[in-house]
Coordinates of C-alpha atoms in Angstrom, one line a residue:
Chain O
M1135 CA -0.1 0.3 -0.4
I1136 CA 2.9 1.7 0.9
D1137 CA 4.5 1.7 -2.8
A1138 CA 1.1 3.0 -4.1
L1139 CA 1.8 6.5 -2.7
P1140 CA 3.9 8.7 -5.3
L1141 CA 7.1 9.5 -3.4
W1142 CA 6.9 13.6 -3.0
L1143 CA 4.1 12.3 -1.0
L1144 CA 5.3 9.7 1.1
V1145 CA 8.4 11.4 1.8
A1146 CA 6.2 15.2 2.5
I1147 CA 3.7 12.9 4.8
K1148 CA 7.6 11.3 6.5
S1149 CA 9.0 14.8 6.9
L1150 CA 5.7 15.8 8.9
V1151 CA 5.4 13.1 10.9
L1152 CA 9.6 13.8 12.3
L1153 CA 8.9 17.3 12.0
I1154 CA 6.3 16.7 14.4
I1155 CA 8.0 14.6 16.9
V1156 CA 10.8 16.6 16.9
I1157 CA 8.9 19.5 18.0
T1158 CA 7.7 17.5 20.9
L1159 CA 11.0 16.3 21.4
F1160 CA 12.5 20.0 21.9
A1161 CA 9.9 21.0 23.7
Y1162 CA 10.4 18.0 26.3
T1163 CA 13.8 18.1 26.3
M1164 CA 13.8 21.6 27.5
L1165 CA 11.5 20.7 30.2
A1166 CA 13.2 17.6 31.4
E1167 CA 16.5 20.1 31.2
R1168 CA 14.9 22.5 33.6
K1169 CA 13.0 19.9 36.0
V1170 CA 17.4 17.5 35.9
L1171 CA 18.5 20.6 36.6
A1172 CA 16.1 22.2 39.1
Y1173 CA 16.8 18.9 41.0
M1174 CA 20.4 19.2 41.0
Q1175 CA 20.4 22.3 42.8
L1176 CA 18.2 20.7 45.2
R1177 CA 14.6 23.0 43.7
V1178 CA 11.9 21.3 42.2
G1179 CA 11.3 23.5 38.9
P1180 CA 8.2 24.0 36.9
N1181 CA 5.6 22.0 39.0
K1182 CA 2.4 24.0 38.3
V1183 CA 0.8 23.8 34.7
G1184 CA -0.4 20.5 34.6
P1185 CA 1.0 17.2 36.2
W1186 CA 4.8 18.0 37.9
G1187 CA 4.0 20.3 35.6
L1188 CA 4.2 18.4 32.4
L1189 CA 1.8 21.0 30.8
Q1190 CA 4.4 24.2 30.5
P1191 CA 6.2 23.5 27.2
A1192 CA 2.4 24.5 26.4
A1193 CA 2.7 27.0 28.4
D1194 CA 6.2 28.6 27.7
A1195 CA 4.4 28.2 23.8
V1196 CA 1.7 30.9 24.2
K1197 CA 3.9 33.0 26.3
M1198 CA 6.6 33.2 23.4
I1199 CA 3.5 33.3 20.5
F1200 CA 2.4 36.4 22.6
K1201 CA 5.5 38.8 23.0
E1202 CA 6.3 41.7 21.7
D1203 CA 8.7 41.2 18.1
L1204 CA 11.1 43.6 18.7
T1205 CA 14.0 44.9 16.1
P1206 CA 16.6 47.0 17.3
S1207 CA 16.2 50.7 15.1
T1208 CA 19.5 50.3 14.2
A1209 CA 19.3 46.8 13.4
D1210 CA 19.4 45.2 9.7
P1211 CA 15.7 44.4 9.6
L1212 CA 15.9 42.0 6.5
I1213 CA 18.9 39.9 7.5
Y1214 CA 18.2 40.7 11.4
R1215 CA 14.5 38.5 10.8
L1216 CA 15.5 36.0 8.9
A1217 CA 18.9 35.2 11.3
P1218 CA 16.6 33.0 13.6
F1219 CA 14.9 31.0 10.4
I1220 CA 18.4 30.3 8.3
A1221 CA 18.9 28.1 11.9
V1222 CA 15.6 26.7 12.4
F1223 CA 15.7 25.9 8.8
T1224 CA 19.5 24.1 8.8
A1225 CA 18.8 22.5 12.3
L1226 CA 16.3 20.4 10.9
L1227 CA 17.2 19.9 7.8
A1228 CA 20.2 16.9 9.1
Y1229 CA 16.4 14.9 10.2
A1230 CA 16.1 14.3 6.7
V1231 CA 19.0 11.4 6.5
I1232 CA 19.0 10.3 10.1
P1233 CA 18.0 7.4 10.1
F1234 CA 16.6 6.1 13.9
S1235 CA 16.2 2.2 12.9
Q1236 CA 16.5 -0.6 10.4
G1237 CA 13.0 -1.6 8.3
E1238 CA 13.1 -4.8 6.4
H1239 CA 13.2 -3.0 3.2
G1240 CA 15.7 -0.4 4.4
P1241 CA 16.4 2.0 7.5
W1242 CA 13.7 4.2 8.5
S1243 CA 14.6 7.6 7.5
I1244 CA 13.6 10.1 5.2
A1245 CA 16.2 9.4 3.1
N1246 CA 18.6 6.7 3.1
V1247 CA 21.5 9.2 1.9
N1248 CA 24.7 7.1 1.0
A1249 CA 26.7 10.0 1.6
G1250 CA 24.4 11.1 5.0
I1251 CA 27.8 11.9 7.9
L1252 CA 28.6 14.5 5.4
F1253 CA 25.1 15.2 4.2
V1254 CA 24.9 15.9 8.4
F1255 CA 27.7 17.6 8.8
A1256 CA 27.5 20.3 5.9
I1257 CA 23.9 21.3 7.5
T1258 CA 24.8 21.3 10.9
S1259 CA 27.7 23.3 10.0
M1260 CA 25.9 25.9 8.1
G1261 CA 23.9 26.9 10.9
V1262 CA 27.0 28.8 12.9
Y1263 CA 25.3 30.7 10.1
G1264 CA 21.9 31.5 11.9
I1265 CA 23.9 32.5 14.7
S1266 CA 26.4 35.5 13.1
L1267 CA 23.6 37.0 11.0
A1268 CA 21.8 37.3 14.2
G1269 CA 24.8 38.9 15.9
W1270 CA 26.0 40.8 13.3
A1271 CA 22.0 42.4 12.5
S1272 CA 21.5 43.4 15.8
G1273 CA 23.8 46.3 15.6
S1274 CA 24.4 46.3 19.4
K1275 CA 27.1 45.1 21.1
Y1276 CA 26.6 42.3 23.2
P1277 CA 25.5 40.8 20.1
L1278 CA 28.2 41.3 17.6
L1279 CA 30.8 39.9 20.4
G1280 CA 28.9 36.7 21.1
S1281 CA 28.8 35.9 17.0
V1282 CA 31.8 36.6 16.7
R1283 CA 32.8 34.3 19.8
A1284 CA 30.2 31.1 18.1
T1285 CA 32.4 31.7 14.3
A1286 CA 35.6 31.7 16.2
Q1287 CA 34.6 28.8 18.6
M1288 CA 33.0 26.9 15.8
I1289 CA 35.2 26.9 13.9
S1290 CA 37.8 25.4 16.3
Y1291 CA 35.7 22.6 17.3
E1292 CA 34.2 21.6 14.1
L1293 CA 37.7 20.1 12.4
A1294 CA 38.7 18.5 15.5
M1295 CA 34.4 16.5 16.1
T1296 CA 35.4 16.4 12.3
M1297 CA 38.3 14.5 12.6
S1298 CA 37.2 12.2 15.4
V1299 CA 34.2 11.3 13.4
I1300 CA 37.2 10.6 10.0
G1301 CA 38.4 7.1 12.0
V1302 CA 34.9 5.8 12.5
I1303 CA 33.9 6.5 9.0
L1304 CA 37.5 4.9 8.1
Q1305 CA 36.3 1.7 9.9
A1306 CA 33.1 1.1 9.0
S1307 CA 34.4 2.2 5.2
T1308 CA 31.5 3.3 4.2
T1309 CA 29.8 7.5 4.3
S1310 CA 26.5 6.0 5.2
L1311 CA 24.7 6.1 8.3
S1312 CA 22.9 3.1 8.1
G1313 CA 25.7 1.5 7.0
I1314 CA 28.3 2.4 9.8
V1315 CA 25.3 1.2 12.8
E1316 CA 25.8 -2.5 10.5
A1317 CA 29.1 -1.8 11.0
Q1318 CA 28.5 -2.2 14.5
S1319 CA 26.8 -4.6 15.5
R1320 CA 29.1 -7.0 16.5
L1321 CA 31.4 -4.3 18.1
W1322 CA 29.8 -0.7 19.4
F1323 CA 32.6 1.8 18.3
I1324 CA 32.4 3.4 21.6
V1325 CA 35.1 0.2 22.6
P1326 CA 38.4 0.8 19.3
Q1327 CA 37.5 4.3 19.5
C1328 CA 37.7 5.4 22.1
L1329 CA 39.2 8.4 22.4
G1330 CA 37.4 9.3 19.1
F1331 CA 34.4 9.3 21.7
L1332 CA 35.9 11.0 24.2
I1333 CA 36.3 13.7 21.4
Y1334 CA 33.2 13.9 20.0
I1335 CA 31.4 14.5 22.8
I1336 CA 33.3 17.1 24.2
T1337 CA 33.3 18.7 20.6
A1338 CA 29.5 17.9 20.4
V1339 CA 28.9 20.1 22.8
A1340 CA 30.4 23.0 22.1
E1341 CA 29.4 22.9 18.7
T1342 CA 25.6 22.6 20.6
N1343 CA 26.8 26.2 22.8
R1344 CA 26.0 23.9 25.7
V1345 CA 27.1 24.5 29.1
P1346 CA 30.6 25.0 29.7
F1347 CA 31.4 25.3 26.3
D1348 CA 28.0 28.1 25.9
L1349 CA 30.0 31.0 25.4
V1350 CA 28.3 32.5 22.8
E1351 CA 26.2 33.4 25.1
A1352 CA 27.6 33.6 27.8
E1353 CA 25.0 35.7 30.4
S1354 CA 27.7 36.8 32.9
E1355 CA 29.5 39.1 30.2
L1356 CA 27.6 39.3 27.1
V1357 CA 24.2 39.4 28.7
A1358 CA 23.0 37.0 25.9
G1359 CA 25.2 36.7 23.1
F1360 CA 23.7 36.3 20.0
H1361 CA 19.9 36.7 20.6
T1362 CA 20.0 39.8 23.2
E1363 CA 17.6 42.1 20.8
Y1364 CA 15.3 38.4 19.9
S1365 CA 12.5 38.5 21.8
G1366 CA 8.9 36.8 21.1
L1367 CA 8.6 33.8 18.5
R1368 CA 12.2 34.6 16.8
F1369 CA 14.2 34.2 20.4
G1370 CA 11.5 31.0 20.4
L1371 CA 13.4 30.1 17.0
F1372 CA 16.4 29.5 18.0
F1373 CA 16.0 28.0 21.4
I1374 CA 14.1 25.7 19.0
A1375 CA 17.2 25.5 17.0
E1376 CA 19.8 24.9 20.1
Y1377 CA 17.8 22.4 21.5
I1378 CA 17.5 20.1 17.8
N1379 CA 20.6 20.4 17.9
M1380 CA 21.7 19.3 20.9
I1381 CA 18.9 16.5 19.6
T1382 CA 21.2 16.0 16.4
V1383 CA 24.5 15.5 18.2
S1384 CA 23.1 13.0 20.2
C1385 CA 21.7 11.1 16.9
L1386 CA 25.0 11.0 15.9
A1387 CA 26.8 10.1 18.9
T1388 CA 24.4 7.1 18.9
L1389 CA 24.3 6.0 15.6
L1390 CA 28.7 6.7 16.0
F1391 CA 29.6 5.0 18.7
L1392 CA 26.3 3.3 20.9
G1393 CA 25.2 0.9 17.5
G1394 CA 22.7 2.8 17.0
W1395 CA 19.3 0.9 17.4
N1396 CA 22.3 -2.3 17.7
G1397 CA 21.1 -3.9 21.1
P1398 CA 19.5 -7.3 22.4
G1399 CA 16.9 -9.3 20.4
A1400 CA 17.1 -5.7 17.9
A1401 CA 18.2 -7.9 14.4
G1402 CA 14.6 -7.9 13.3
H1403 CA 12.6 -6.1 15.5
P1404 CA 12.2 -2.7 14.2
L1405 CA 10.3 -1.3 17.0
L1406 CA 12.7 -2.4 19.8
G1407 CA 16.1 -0.8 17.7
L1408 CA 13.9 2.0 17.8
L1409 CA 12.9 2.2 21.4
Y1410 CA 17.0 1.6 21.5
F1411 CA 17.6 4.0 19.7
V1412 CA 15.5 6.3 21.7
I1413 CA 17.0 5.4 25.4
K1414 CA 20.6 5.9 23.9
V1415 CA 20.1 9.9 22.9
F1416 CA 17.6 9.9 25.8
A1417 CA 21.1 9.0 27.7
F1418 CA 22.9 11.6 25.8
L1419 CA 20.3 14.2 26.6
F1420 CA 20.8 13.3 30.0
F1421 CA 24.7 13.9 30.0
Y1422 CA 24.3 17.3 28.6
I1423 CA 21.8 18.3 30.9
W1424 CA 23.9 16.8 34.1
L1425 CA 27.3 18.6 32.2
R1426 CA 25.3 21.6 32.8
G1427 CA 24.2 21.3 36.2
T1428 CA 28.1 20.8 37.1
L1429 CA 30.2 22.5 35.5
P1430 CA 31.1 26.4 35.1
R1431 CA 32.1 28.0 31.9
L1432 CA 35.1 28.3 30.4
R1433 CA 37.7 30.7 29.8
Y1434 CA 37.6 32.4 26.3
D1435 CA 40.9 31.9 25.8
R1436 CA 40.7 28.4 27.9
L1437 CA 38.2 27.5 25.4
M1438 CA 40.5 28.5 22.0
A1439 CA 43.7 26.5 23.2
F1440 CA 41.7 23.2 25.2
G1441 CA 40.3 23.6 20.9
W1442 CA 43.0 23.5 18.9
K1443 CA 46.0 22.4 21.7
V1444 CA 44.0 19.9 23.0
L1445 CA 41.5 18.7 21.1
L1446 CA 42.9 18.6 17.0
P1447 CA 46.3 17.2 18.2
L1448 CA 44.5 14.0 20.3
A1449 CA 41.8 14.0 17.4
T1450 CA 45.1 13.8 14.5
L1451 CA 46.8 10.8 16.1
N1452 CA 42.9 8.9 17.6
L1453 CA 42.7 9.3 13.0
L1454 CA 46.5 8.4 12.2
V1455 CA 46.5 5.4 14.9
T1456 CA 42.9 3.9 13.4
A1457 CA 44.1 5.1 9.7
I1458 CA 47.8 2.9 10.3
V1459 CA 45.0 -0.2 11.9
V1460 CA 42.4 -0.3 9.0
A1461 CA 45.1 -0.3 6.7
L1462 CA 47.4 -2.6 8.0
W1463 CA 44.8 -5.8 9.8
Y1464 CA 41.5 -5.3 7.6
Chain E
M629 CA 41.8 20.3 33.3
N630 CA 41.5 18.2 35.8
I631 CA 39.4 14.7 34.4
I632 CA 38.7 13.9 38.1
A633 CA 37.4 16.7 39.4
I634 CA 35.0 16.3 36.5
F635 CA 33.5 13.3 37.4
K636 CA 33.5 14.6 41.3
G637 CA 31.3 17.3 40.5
L638 CA 29.8 14.9 38.3
A639 CA 29.0 12.6 41.4
T640 CA 28.0 15.4 42.8
T641 CA 25.7 16.2 41.1
F642 CA 24.6 13.6 40.4
G643 CA 24.2 12.6 44.1
Y644 CA 22.1 15.6 44.7
M645 CA 18.9 14.6 42.1
F646 CA 18.0 12.1 45.3
R647 CA 18.6 14.9 47.7
R648 CA 15.4 15.8 50.1
K649 CA 14.5 19.1 47.4
A650 CA 14.8 22.7 49.8
T651 CA 11.4 23.6 47.7
I652 CA 8.7 24.3 50.1
D653 CA 5.3 25.1 47.5
Y654 CA 4.6 27.9 48.7
P655 CA 1.1 29.8 48.3
F656 CA -0.3 26.2 49.2
V657 CA 2.1 24.5 51.7
K658 CA 3.3 27.4 54.0
R659 CA 6.4 27.1 56.1
A660 CA 5.9 27.5 59.9
H661 CA 6.5 30.5 61.8
A662 CA 7.6 31.9 64.8
P663 CA 3.9 31.5 67.4
R664 CA 4.8 35.6 68.3
F665 CA 5.7 36.4 64.7
H666 CA 5.6 40.2 63.8
G667 CA 3.5 40.2 61.3
L668 CA -0.2 42.2 60.0
H669 CA -1.4 44.3 62.8
E670 CA -4.6 44.2 65.0
L671 CA -6.9 46.1 67.1
R672 CA -7.8 43.6 70.0
R673 CA -10.8 44.0 72.4
Y674 CA -11.6 43.4 76.5
D675 CA -13.1 40.4 76.7
D676 CA -16.6 42.7 76.8
G677 CA -16.0 43.7 73.2
M678 CA -15.2 47.1 74.2
E679 CA -11.6 48.1 72.3
R680 CA -8.5 48.6 74.0
C681 CA -7.5 51.7 71.9
I682 CA -7.7 55.1 73.9
G683 CA -6.4 57.0 71.3
C684 CA -3.8 57.6 73.1
E685 CA -1.3 58.7 70.3
L686 CA 1.6 57.0 71.8
C687 CA 1.7 54.6 68.5
Q688 CA 1.7 57.2 66.7
I689 CA 4.6 58.5 68.3
A690 CA 6.7 55.3 68.8
C691 CA 6.5 54.8 65.4
P692 CA 10.0 55.2 63.5
A693 CA 8.8 54.8 60.7
N694 CA 5.6 57.0 60.7
A695 CA 3.2 54.2 59.2
I696 CA 1.0 55.1 62.2
T697 CA -2.2 58.5 62.1
V698 CA -4.6 57.9 64.8
V699 CA -7.4 60.4 65.7
G700 CA -9.2 60.3 69.5
G701 CA -12.6 60.9 70.0
E702 CA -14.0 61.5 72.7
N703 CA -16.6 58.9 74.2
T704 CA -20.3 59.3 75.2
P705 CA -23.0 57.2 76.8
E706 CA -24.7 56.7 73.6
D707 CA -21.8 56.4 71.3
R708 CA -19.5 54.2 73.5
H709 CA -16.3 52.2 72.6
S710 CA -14.3 52.2 74.9
P711 CA -14.2 51.4 79.0
G712 CA -11.9 54.9 79.4
E713 CA -12.7 58.9 78.1
R714 CA -11.5 58.9 75.2
Y715 CA -11.1 56.0 71.9
A716 CA -9.4 55.5 68.6
F717 CA -12.3 57.8 66.1
R718 CA -10.1 57.1 63.4
Y719 CA -6.8 54.8 63.6
E720 CA -4.9 54.3 60.0
I721 CA -1.8 52.1 59.3
D722 CA 0.0 52.1 56.1
E723 CA 1.1 48.4 56.1
L724 CA 3.9 49.7 53.3
R725 CA 5.7 52.1 55.6
C726 CA 5.3 50.0 58.5
I727 CA 8.3 47.9 59.3
F728 CA 6.9 45.3 61.9
C729 CA 9.4 46.6 64.0
G730 CA 6.5 45.9 67.1
M731 CA 7.2 49.7 68.7
C732 CA 3.9 50.6 68.3
E733 CA 3.2 47.3 70.7
E734 CA 5.5 48.3 73.4
A735 CA 4.6 51.8 73.4
C736 CA 0.5 50.4 73.5
P737 CA -0.5 51.1 78.1
T738 CA -3.5 49.7 77.1
D739 CA -1.9 46.2 75.2
A740 CA -4.5 47.3 71.8
I741 CA -2.4 47.4 68.6
T742 CA -0.5 44.0 68.4
L743 CA 1.5 42.4 65.9
T744 CA 0.1 38.9 64.1
P745 CA 2.2 36.9 62.6
R746 CA -0.5 37.4 59.5
F747 CA 2.2 38.1 56.5
E748 CA 0.2 38.2 53.4
M749 CA -0.6 40.8 51.9
S750 CA -0.3 42.1 49.2
N751 CA -2.4 44.1 46.9
Y752 CA -2.4 45.6 44.0
T753 CA -3.0 49.6 45.2
R754 CA -1.1 50.7 47.3
S755 CA -4.0 52.6 49.0
S756 CA -6.0 49.4 50.1
L757 CA -2.7 48.4 52.4
I758 CA -3.3 51.7 54.8
Y759 CA -5.1 49.6 56.5
D760 CA -7.8 51.2 59.0
K761 CA -10.4 50.5 61.7
S762 CA -12.4 48.4 59.3
K763 CA -9.8 45.7 58.7
L764 CA -8.0 46.8 61.6
L765 CA -10.0 46.4 64.7
V766 CA -10.3 42.3 65.7
P767 CA -14.3 41.5 65.1
A768 CA -15.8 41.2 68.3
E769 CA -16.6 36.9 67.5
Y770 CA -13.1 35.8 67.1
G771 CA -10.4 37.8 69.2
V772 CA -11.9 38.8 72.8
G773 CA -9.5 38.6 75.8
E774 CA -6.6 37.2 74.7
A775 CA -3.2 38.4 72.5
P776 CA -3.7 36.6 69.3
H777 CA -0.7 34.2 69.7
E778 CA -2.8 33.5 73.1
R779 CA -6.1 31.9 71.8
P780 CA -7.5 29.0 72.6
G781 CA -7.3 28.6 68.5
G782 CA -3.7 29.7 67.7
I783 CA -3.7 32.9 65.5
P784 CA -4.0 31.0 61.9
A785 CA -1.4 32.6 60.1
D786 CA -2.3 31.8 56.5
L787 CA -5.1 30.5 54.6
G788 CA -3.2 27.0 53.3
E789 CA -1.7 23.5 54.8
V790 CA 1.4 24.6 56.6
A791 CA 4.7 23.0 56.6
R792 CA 6.1 21.1 58.8
T793 CA 4.8 19.8 62.3
K794 CA 4.7 22.9 64.7
S795 CA 1.7 24.9 63.8
T796 CA -0.1 27.7 64.6
M797 CA -2.9 26.8 62.8
N798 CA -6.4 25.6 64.1
P799 CA -8.8 24.9 61.0
E800 CA -11.5 23.3 63.7
R801 CA -12.1 26.7 64.5
G802 CA -12.0 28.9 61.8
Y803 CA -9.9 32.2 62.0
L804 CA -10.2 35.7 59.9
A805 CA -7.6 36.1 57.6
T806 CA -6.7 38.5 55.3
W807 CA -6.7 38.1 51.6
R808 CA -5.9 40.6 48.6
G809 CA -6.6 43.3 51.5
I810 CA -9.9 41.5 52.1
D811 CA -10.5 39.6 55.2
I812 CA -12.5 36.4 54.8
L813 CA -13.5 34.0 57.0
T814 CA -11.6 30.2 56.6
S815 CA -12.8 27.4 58.3
K816 CA -12.1 23.4 57.9
G817 CA -10.4 24.5 54.8
K818 CA -12.9 25.8 53.0
T819 CA -12.9 29.8 52.4
Y820 CA -15.7 32.4 53.1
M821 CA -16.7 36.0 52.1
P822 CA -16.1 38.3 54.9
T823 CA -18.8 38.4 57.6
P824 CA -19.3 42.2 58.5
A825 CA -18.8 42.3 62.7
G826 CA -20.0 45.6 63.5
G827 CA -22.5 45.9 60.7
E828 CA -19.1 47.3 58.3
L829 CA -18.2 45.8 55.5
V830 CA -15.0 45.9 54.2
R831 CA -13.8 49.1 52.4
E832 CA -11.0 51.0 50.7
P833 CA -9.9 53.2 53.1
E834 CA -9.4 57.1 52.2
R835 CA -6.2 58.2 50.9
L836 CA -4.7 60.4 54.0
K837 CA -4.1 63.6 53.3
G838 CA -0.4 64.9 55.1
G839 CA 0.7 63.1 57.7
E840 CA 0.8 65.4 60.7

């Protein structure tokens, strides 16, 4: 029956379903973050809207929508208004190729691209345009400083991140995301690529501008960084972009290092595989929030030094060793 | 960068997730306070229902924040408010100026003005926080005689459940409390709207003209 549908309609339906799921997931990641942070700080977090605060995201959404949408008089009006959409668009686009489970006819994803990992990295690195254009177009000091930091930070950490992922690609000898997961059916890449995994999670935190690498929006120094001037729904879009990026890098970490949907009894059972996948992604998201509840922000020069002098050499070393091992033994 | 320190930190925050939370779910659960906590004022009565205040204005003089305005009046046989010659014709306290120090209590020769532990008096207008006699004078059917904290039922401080074990509230008896400037009677977890004491309904006091 599914085969009878025209391809464009199938893709449109898949995209719509995935969009709804991802946006809902964003909303509850945000709630989970507030809850978990509160619990770590001996508070209880939002608990008034709905049972256990479960309707808080809806209340937040209503608040965001009805807030005034301000544009500073010094801002570049077109780019200022466009920037949040670039951020969300690039954040969402990555889900076009991310597979969530393995069905009978192929992986469960909108598109099964054979260079999926390259596509994801190409798209997510475009996300920095949203941030730097927002800061630049705001026509104000703090956003500009924030976006300058964003550009520098993203470029610095993108290198190490890509280097750590190339190790996985070498070992799996494919750039297809579902191919990489299949290559882990016996042994998850977290074991042979443990150094790469460590580098990946550190750089992933930096890439998504999260604590302790949230210098882009460092409250204590830059008011709110690149989105200082934004309010209402446009601010909400940046928020969405940040959390969706978080979910994206968690999905990638799961696919690349934790064996994706692989798990006991998952072969031939797509739903069980999906469950494993979701559990792994949630574990990553929790780790993110956990980090935020624990670590203080790095100083800017330390951040740059750590990226260029520690992570990049380590990632290069990891890549070199992997390349030699793969060349000699595989 | 000390990696062991990072893991120690992570362990600490993880452990804190399972600790008892410090939050008190405030409007619904309230923290117990000392029985004689200094909060909203009350003008007391004698056992026979007479007002204790004799309009001597000593509280007005003692008040370091100039929050109290008293205008005395003569008692007449037809219109008797207090046992002596004089009574408080007007008695107004600007609760926004008040610092709840209790010096009015100490100055009062007849123990008329007393601080009760009620502490919730938020309101939307400044004028509604100038409490006049209609809000300050305790109605004769509740608190005659004893000081607020000595009443058999205790003085209820709030309208909710009181956190922890020690409570000064007795929901069996019912009490007067102030909620958004309106006096309301609450009893057994239910809230009733004003029962006008002395026939006078709660009303907005007139704004005080320049202090004396």
